[in-house]
CSV table of C-alpha atoms and ligand atoms in Angstrom, one decimal:
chain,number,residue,atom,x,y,z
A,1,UNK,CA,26.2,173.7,-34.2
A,2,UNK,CA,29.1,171.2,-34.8
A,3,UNK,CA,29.4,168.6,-32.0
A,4,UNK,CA,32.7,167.3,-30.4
A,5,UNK,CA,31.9,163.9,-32.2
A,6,UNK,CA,31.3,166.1,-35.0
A,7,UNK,CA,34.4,167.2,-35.1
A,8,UNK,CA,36.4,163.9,-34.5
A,9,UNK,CA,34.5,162.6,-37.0
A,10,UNK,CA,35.6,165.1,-39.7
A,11,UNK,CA,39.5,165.4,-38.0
A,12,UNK,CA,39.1,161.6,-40.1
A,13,UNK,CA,38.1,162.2,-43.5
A,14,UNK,CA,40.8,162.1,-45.9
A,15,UNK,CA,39.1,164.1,-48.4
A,16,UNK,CA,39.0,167.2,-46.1
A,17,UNK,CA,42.0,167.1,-45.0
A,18,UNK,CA,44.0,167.4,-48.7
A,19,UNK,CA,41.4,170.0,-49.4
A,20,UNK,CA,42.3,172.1,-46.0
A,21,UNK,CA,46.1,171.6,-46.7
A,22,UNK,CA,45.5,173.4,-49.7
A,23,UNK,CA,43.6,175.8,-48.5
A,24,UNK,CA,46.2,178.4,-47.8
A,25,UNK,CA,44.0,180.9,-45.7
A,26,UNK,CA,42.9,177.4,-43.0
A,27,UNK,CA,46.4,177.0,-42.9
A,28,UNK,CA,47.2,180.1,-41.5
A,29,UNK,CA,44.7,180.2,-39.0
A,30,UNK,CA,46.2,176.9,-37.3
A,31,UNK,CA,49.3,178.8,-36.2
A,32,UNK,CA,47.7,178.8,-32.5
A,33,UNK,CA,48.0,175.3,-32.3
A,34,UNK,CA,50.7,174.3,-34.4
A,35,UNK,CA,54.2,175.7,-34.1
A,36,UNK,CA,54.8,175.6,-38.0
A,37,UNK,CA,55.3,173.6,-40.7
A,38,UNK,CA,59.2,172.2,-40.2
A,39,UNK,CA,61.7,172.1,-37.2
A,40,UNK,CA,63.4,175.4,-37.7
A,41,UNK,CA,60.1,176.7,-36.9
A,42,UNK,CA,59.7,174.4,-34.1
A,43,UNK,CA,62.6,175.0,-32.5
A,44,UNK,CA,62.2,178.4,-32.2
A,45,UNK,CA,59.0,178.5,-30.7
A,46,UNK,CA,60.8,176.2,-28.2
A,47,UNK,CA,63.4,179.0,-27.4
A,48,UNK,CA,60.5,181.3,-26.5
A,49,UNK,CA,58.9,178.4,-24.5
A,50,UNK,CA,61.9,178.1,-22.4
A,51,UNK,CA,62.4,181.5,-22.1
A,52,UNK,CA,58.9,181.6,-20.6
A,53,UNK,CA,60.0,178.5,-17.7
A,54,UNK,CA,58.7,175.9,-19.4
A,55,UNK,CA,60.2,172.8,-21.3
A,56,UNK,CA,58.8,171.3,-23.8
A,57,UNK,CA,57.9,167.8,-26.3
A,58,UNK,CA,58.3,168.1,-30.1
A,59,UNK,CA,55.6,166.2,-31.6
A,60,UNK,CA,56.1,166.0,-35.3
A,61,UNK,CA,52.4,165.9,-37.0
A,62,UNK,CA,51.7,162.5,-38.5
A,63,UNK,CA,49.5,159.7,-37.7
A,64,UNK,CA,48.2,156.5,-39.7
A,65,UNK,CA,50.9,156.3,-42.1
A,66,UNK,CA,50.0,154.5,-45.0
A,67,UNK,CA,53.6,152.7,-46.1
A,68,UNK,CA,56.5,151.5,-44.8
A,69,UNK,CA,58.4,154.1,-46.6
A,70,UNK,CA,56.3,157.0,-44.8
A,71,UNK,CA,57.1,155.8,-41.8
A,72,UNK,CA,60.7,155.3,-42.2
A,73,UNK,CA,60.8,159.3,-42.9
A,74,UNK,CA,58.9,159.8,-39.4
A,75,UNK,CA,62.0,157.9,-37.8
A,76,UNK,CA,64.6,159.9,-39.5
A,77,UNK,CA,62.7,163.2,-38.7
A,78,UNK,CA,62.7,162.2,-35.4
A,79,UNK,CA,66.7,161.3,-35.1
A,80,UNK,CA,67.0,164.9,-36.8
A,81,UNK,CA,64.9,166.1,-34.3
A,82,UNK,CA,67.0,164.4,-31.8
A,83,UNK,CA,70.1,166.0,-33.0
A,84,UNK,CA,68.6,169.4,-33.1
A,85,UNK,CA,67.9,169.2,-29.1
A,86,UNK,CA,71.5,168.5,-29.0
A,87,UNK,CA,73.1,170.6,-31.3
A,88,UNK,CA,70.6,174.0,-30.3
A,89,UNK,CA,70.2,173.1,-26.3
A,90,UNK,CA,66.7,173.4,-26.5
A,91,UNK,CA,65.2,171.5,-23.0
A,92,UNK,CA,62.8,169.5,-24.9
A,93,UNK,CA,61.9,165.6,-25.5
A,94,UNK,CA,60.1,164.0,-27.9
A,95,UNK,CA,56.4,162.5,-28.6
A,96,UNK,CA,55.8,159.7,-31.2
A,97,UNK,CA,52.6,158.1,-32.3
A,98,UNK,CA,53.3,154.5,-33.1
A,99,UNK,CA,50.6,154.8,-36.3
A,100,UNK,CA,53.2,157.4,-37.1
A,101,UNK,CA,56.0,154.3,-37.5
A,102,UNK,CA,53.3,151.7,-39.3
A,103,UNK,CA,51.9,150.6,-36.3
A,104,UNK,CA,48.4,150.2,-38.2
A,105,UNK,CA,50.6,148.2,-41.2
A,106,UNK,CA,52.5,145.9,-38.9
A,107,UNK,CA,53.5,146.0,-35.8
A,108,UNK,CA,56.8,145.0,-35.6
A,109,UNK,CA,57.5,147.4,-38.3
A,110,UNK,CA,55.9,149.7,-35.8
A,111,UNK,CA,58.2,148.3,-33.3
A,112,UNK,CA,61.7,148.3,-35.1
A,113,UNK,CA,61.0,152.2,-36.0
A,114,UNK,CA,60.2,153.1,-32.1
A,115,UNK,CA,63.2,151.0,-30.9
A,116,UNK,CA,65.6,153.6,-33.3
A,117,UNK,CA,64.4,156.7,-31.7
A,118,UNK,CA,64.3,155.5,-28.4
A,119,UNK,CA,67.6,153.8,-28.9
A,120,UNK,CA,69.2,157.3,-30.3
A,121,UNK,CA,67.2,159.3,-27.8
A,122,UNK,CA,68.6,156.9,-24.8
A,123,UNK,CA,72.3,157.7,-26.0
A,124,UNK,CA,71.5,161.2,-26.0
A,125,UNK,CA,70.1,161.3,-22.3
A,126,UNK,CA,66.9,162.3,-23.8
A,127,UNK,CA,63.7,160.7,-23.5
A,128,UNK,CA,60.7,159.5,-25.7
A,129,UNK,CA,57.1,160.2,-24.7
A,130,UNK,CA,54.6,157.2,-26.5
A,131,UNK,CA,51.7,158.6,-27.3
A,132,UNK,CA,48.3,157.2,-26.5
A,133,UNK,CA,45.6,157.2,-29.7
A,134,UNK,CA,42.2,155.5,-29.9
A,135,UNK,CA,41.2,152.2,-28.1
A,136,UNK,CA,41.8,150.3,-31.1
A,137,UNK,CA,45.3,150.4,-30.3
A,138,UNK,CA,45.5,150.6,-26.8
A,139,UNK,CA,46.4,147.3,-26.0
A,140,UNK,CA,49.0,147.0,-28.7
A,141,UNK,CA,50.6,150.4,-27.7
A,142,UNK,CA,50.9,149.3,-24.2
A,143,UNK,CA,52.4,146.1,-25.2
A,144,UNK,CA,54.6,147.7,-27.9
A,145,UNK,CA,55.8,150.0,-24.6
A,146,UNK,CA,56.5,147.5,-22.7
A,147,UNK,CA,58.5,145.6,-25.3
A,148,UNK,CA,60.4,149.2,-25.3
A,149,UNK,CA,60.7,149.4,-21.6
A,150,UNK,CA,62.4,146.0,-20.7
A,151,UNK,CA,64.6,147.1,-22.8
A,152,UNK,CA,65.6,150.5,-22.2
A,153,UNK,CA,65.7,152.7,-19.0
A,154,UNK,CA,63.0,154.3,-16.6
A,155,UNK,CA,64.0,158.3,-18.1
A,156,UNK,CA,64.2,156.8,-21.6
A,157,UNK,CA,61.0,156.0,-22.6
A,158,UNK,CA,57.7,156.8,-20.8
A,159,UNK,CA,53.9,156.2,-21.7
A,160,UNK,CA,50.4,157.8,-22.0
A,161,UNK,CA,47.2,156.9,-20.3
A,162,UNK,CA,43.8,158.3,-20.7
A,163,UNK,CA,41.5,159.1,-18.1
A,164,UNK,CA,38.3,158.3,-20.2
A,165,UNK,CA,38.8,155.0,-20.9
A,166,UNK,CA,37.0,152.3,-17.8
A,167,UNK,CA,40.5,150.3,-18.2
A,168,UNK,CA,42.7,153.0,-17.7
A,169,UNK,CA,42.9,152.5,-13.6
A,170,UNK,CA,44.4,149.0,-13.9
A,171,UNK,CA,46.4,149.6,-17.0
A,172,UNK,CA,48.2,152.7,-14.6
A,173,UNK,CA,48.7,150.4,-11.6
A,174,UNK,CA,49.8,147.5,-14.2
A,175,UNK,CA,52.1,149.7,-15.7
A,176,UNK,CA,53.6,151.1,-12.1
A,177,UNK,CA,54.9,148.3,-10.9
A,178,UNK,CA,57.7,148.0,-14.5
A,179,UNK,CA,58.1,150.9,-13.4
A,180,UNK,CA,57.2,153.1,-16.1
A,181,UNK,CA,56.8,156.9,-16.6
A,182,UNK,CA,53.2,157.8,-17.6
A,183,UNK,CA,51.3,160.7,-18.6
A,184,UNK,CA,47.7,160.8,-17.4
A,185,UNK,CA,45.7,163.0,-19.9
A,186,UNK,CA,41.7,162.5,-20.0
A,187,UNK,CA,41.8,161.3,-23.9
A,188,UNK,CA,40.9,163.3,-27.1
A,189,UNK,CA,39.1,160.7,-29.5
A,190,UNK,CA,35.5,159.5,-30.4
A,191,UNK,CA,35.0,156.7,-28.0
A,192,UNK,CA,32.2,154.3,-27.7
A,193,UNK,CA,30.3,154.0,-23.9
A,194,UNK,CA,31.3,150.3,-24.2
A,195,UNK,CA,35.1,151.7,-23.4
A,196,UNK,CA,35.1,154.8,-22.4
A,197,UNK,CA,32.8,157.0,-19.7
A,198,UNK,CA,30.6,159.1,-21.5
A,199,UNK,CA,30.2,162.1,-19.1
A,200,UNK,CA,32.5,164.6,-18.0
A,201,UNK,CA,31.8,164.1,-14.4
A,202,UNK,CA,33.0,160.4,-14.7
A,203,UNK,CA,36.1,161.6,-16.9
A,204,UNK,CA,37.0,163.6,-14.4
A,205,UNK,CA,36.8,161.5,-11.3
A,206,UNK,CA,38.8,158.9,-12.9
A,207,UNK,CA,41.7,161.7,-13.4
A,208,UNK,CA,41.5,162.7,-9.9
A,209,UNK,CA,41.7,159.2,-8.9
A,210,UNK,CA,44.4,158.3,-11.5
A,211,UNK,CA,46.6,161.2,-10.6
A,212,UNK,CA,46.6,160.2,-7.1
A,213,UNK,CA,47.8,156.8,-7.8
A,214,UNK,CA,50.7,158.0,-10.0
A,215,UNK,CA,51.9,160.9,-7.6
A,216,UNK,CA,51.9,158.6,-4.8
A,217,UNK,CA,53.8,155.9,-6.9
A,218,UNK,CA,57.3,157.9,-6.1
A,219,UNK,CA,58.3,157.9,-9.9
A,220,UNK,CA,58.3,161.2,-12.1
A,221,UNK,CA,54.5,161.6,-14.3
A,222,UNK,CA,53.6,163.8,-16.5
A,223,UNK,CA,50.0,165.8,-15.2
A,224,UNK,CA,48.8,167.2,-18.4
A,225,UNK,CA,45.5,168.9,-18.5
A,226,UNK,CA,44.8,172.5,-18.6
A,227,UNK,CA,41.6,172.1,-16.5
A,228,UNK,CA,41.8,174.0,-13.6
A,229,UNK,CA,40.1,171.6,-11.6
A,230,UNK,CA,42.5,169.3,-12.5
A,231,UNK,CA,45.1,171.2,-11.6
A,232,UNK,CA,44.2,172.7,-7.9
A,233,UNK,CA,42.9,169.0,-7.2
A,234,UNK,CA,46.8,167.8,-7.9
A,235,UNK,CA,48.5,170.9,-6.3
A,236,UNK,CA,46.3,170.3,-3.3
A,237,UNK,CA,46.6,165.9,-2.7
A,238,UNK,CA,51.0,166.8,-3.5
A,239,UNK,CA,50.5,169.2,-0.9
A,240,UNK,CA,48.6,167.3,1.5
A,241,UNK,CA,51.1,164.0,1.2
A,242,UNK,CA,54.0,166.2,1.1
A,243,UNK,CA,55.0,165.2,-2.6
A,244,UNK,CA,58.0,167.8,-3.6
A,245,UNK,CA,56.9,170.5,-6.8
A,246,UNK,CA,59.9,168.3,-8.4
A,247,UNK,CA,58.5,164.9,-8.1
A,248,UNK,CA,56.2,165.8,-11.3
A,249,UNK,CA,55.2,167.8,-13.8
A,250,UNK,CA,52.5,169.6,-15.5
A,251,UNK,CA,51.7,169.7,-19.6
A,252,UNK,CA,50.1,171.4,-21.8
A,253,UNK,CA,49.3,172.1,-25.2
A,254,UNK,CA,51.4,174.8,-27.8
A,255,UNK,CA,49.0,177.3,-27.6
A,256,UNK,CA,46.4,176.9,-24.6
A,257,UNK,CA,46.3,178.6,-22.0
A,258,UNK,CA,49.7,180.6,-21.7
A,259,UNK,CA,48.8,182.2,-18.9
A,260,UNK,CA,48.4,178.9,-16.9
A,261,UNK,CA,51.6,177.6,-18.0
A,262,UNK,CA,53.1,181.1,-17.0
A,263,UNK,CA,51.7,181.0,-14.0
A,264,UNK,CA,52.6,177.1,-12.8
A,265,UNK,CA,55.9,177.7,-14.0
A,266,UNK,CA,56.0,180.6,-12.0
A,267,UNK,CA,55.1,178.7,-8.8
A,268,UNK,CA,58.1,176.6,-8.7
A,269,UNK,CA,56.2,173.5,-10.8
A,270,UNK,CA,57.6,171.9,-13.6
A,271,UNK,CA,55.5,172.9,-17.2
A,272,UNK,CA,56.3,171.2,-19.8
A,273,UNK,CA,54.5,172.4,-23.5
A,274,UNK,CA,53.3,169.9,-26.1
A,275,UNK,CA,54.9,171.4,-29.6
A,276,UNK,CA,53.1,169.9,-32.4
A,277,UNK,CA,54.6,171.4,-35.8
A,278,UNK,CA,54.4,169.9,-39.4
A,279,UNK,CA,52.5,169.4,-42.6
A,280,UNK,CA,50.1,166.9,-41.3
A,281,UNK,CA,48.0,169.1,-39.2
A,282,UNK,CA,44.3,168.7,-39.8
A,283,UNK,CA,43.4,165.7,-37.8
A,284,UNK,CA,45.4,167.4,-34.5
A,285,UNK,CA,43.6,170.7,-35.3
A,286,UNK,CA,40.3,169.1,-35.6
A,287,UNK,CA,41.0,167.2,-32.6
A,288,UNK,CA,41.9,170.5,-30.9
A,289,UNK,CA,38.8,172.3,-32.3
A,290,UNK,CA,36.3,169.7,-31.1
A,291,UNK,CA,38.0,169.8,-27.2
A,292,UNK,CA,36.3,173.8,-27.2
A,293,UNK,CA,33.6,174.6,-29.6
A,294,UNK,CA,34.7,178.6,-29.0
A,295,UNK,CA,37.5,177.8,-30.6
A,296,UNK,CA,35.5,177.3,-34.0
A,297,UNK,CA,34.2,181.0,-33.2
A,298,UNK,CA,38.3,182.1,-33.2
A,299,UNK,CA,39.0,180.4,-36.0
A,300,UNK,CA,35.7,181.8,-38.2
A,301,UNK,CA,36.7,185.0,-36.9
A,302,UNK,CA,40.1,185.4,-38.1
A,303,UNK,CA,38.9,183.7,-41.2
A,304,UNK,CA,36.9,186.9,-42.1
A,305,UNK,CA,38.9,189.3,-40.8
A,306,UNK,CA,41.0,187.6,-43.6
B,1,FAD,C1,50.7,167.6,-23.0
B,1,FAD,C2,49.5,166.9,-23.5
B,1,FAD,C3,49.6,165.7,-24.1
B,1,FAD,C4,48.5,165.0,-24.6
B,1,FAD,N1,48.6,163.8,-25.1
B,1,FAD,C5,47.5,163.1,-25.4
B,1,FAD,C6,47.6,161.7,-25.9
B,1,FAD,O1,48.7,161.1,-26.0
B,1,FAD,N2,46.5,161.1,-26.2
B,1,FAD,C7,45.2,161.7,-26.1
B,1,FAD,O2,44.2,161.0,-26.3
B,1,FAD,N3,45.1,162.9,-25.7
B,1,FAD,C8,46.2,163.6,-25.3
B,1,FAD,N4,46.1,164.9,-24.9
B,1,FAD,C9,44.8,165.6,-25.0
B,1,FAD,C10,43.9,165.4,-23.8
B,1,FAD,O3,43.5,164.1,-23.8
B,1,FAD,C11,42.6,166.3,-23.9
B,1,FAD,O4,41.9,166.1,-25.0
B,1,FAD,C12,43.0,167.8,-23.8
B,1,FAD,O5,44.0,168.0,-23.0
B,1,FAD,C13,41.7,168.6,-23.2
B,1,FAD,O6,41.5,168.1,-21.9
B,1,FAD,P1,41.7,169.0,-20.6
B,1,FAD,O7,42.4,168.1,-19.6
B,1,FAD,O8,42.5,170.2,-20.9
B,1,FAD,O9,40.3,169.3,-20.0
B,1,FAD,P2,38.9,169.8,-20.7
B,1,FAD,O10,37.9,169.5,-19.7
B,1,FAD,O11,38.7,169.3,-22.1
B,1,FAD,O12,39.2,171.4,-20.7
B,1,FAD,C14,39.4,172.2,-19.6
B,1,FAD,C15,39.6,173.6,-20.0
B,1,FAD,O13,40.9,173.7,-20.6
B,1,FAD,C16,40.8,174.6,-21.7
B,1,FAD,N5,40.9,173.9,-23.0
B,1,FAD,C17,41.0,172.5,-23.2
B,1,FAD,N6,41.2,172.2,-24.5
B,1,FAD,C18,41.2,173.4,-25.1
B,1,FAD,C19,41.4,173.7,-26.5
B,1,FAD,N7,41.6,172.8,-27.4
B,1,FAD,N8,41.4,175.0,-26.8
B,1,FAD,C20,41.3,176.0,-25.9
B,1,FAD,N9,41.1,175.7,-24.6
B,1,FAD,C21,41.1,174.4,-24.2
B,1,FAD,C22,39.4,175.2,-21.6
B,1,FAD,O14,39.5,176.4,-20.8
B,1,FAD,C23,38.6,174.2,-21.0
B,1,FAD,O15,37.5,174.7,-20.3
B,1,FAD,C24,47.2,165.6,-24.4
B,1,FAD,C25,47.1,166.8,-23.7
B,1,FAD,C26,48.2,167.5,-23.3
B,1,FAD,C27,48.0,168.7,-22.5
């Protein structure tokens, strides 16, 4: 049986991930996760998602770029992205990855190429979601943020943390008093026990804890889990301190539980969906894959149903 770390590990090899691209028949069966390969295809999975009560974050598909000129094409999707909001009236924002803009090649590179999206995002009264990735680039994400933040507005750019990771408690109440938008997730990586907890249990009990310290911070977060746990423990402490449905949000991910999103949405919260889309799927699908080992079983499934 493949193991979560399994999985992770994989999601990182190069090799498999050019021979799954080509693999036409692995392709197709990543279309629950991933809303297609370019933004057409994107965007209209976000009509349907807003059709359903939810709004929603593009996140184009990239990560660990290996050039400068790779990355400069991950800013100018995102501006066309941008304009695409605009010009369809979609009620999305956006999600970068900071390895996405060279962030592993140089950082102020990394920072330059953020500053452009943010910066055309701002003027579009839209808003940009950082990403968080694995703890080797915590600390420079969070200071590449912040760099971003003094600069431009609360609603213009916003930041993840990660629930599995021991720092993540003072990073949030750090972060609170910019102020800064955050979304709590519990973290989808390989992590050593020297940074992050290695049971569920502990995972979990930082979330709850975390989640209570942003909702009761007064500024707008981003709850994005699709554990139900999570979920009834954050309905109940907003109801309990009297926090409005509109002082946060829920997320989720393109593709997992629908009927949760359906249903939240449906109570008066706000829902946003993560939409990946793009060529560079593997290392989100594997990443995805390795969250729910049943999923393996769907995707073997289709696979010989062909
Ligand atoms: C909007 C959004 C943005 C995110 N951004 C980041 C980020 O920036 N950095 C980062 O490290 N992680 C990010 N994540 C991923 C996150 O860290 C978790 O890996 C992921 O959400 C699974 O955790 P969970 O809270 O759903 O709880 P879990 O305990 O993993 O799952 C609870 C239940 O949710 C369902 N479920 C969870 N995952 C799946 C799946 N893949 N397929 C089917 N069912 C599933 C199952 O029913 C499962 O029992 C994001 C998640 C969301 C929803």
């Amino acid at each position: 049986m493949l193991t979560r770390s399994a999985l992770i590990y994989l999601s990182r090899r190069e090799g498999l991930k050019d021979f799954a691209a080509r693999f036409s028949l692995f392709k197709k069966l990543t279309t629950r996760f991933i809303a297609g390969e370019n933004i057409d295809e994107a965007v209209a999975a976000i009509r349907e998602i807003n059709a359903r009560g939810c709004s929603a974050s593009f996140d184009h598909l990239n990560e660990s770029v290996g050039s400068a000129a790779e990355a400069e094409a991950e800013v100018r999707e995102y501006l066309d992205v941008l304009a695409q909001i605009d010009q369809t009236g979609i009620n999305s924002n956006v999600s970068i990855k900071l390895t996405q803009f060279g962030l592993g090649l140089d950082p102020e590179l990394a920072y330059r190429n953020a500053r452009r999206v943010v910066e055309d995002a701002a003027r579009r009264r839209n808003f940009v979601r950082v990403d968080m990735e694995d703890s080797a680039v915590t600390q420079a994400t969070i200071d590449l943020f912040k760099r971003l933040r003094a600069e431009f507005g609360l609603n213009e750019v916003g930041i993840v943390v990660q629930s599995y990771l021991y720092r993540t408690m003072d990073d949030a109440r750090d972060l609170l008093k910019i102020p800064a938008r955050i979304r709590l997730c519990k973290g989808a990586y390989n992590e050593p026990a020297e940074v992050a907890y290695p049971d569920k249990k502990d995972v979990d009990g930082n979330y709850v804890r975390v989640m209570q310290l942003l909702l009761s911070s007064g500024t707008y977060h981003g709850i994005a889990t699709h554990d139900p746990k999570m979920i009834d423990a954050t309905v109940d402490f907003a109801q309990r301190e009297g926090i409005a449905k509109e002082a946060f949000e829920f997320q989720m991910l393109y593709g997992i539980r629908r009927d949760l999103q359906e249903q939240l949405a449906r109570d008066g919260y706000g829902m946003r969906v993560y939409v990946p889309y793009g060529k560079h799927w593997y290392p989100y699908f594997m990443r995805r894959l390795a969250e729910r080992p049943a999923n393996i079983w769907f995707v073997l499934k289709n696979f010989l149903k062909g």
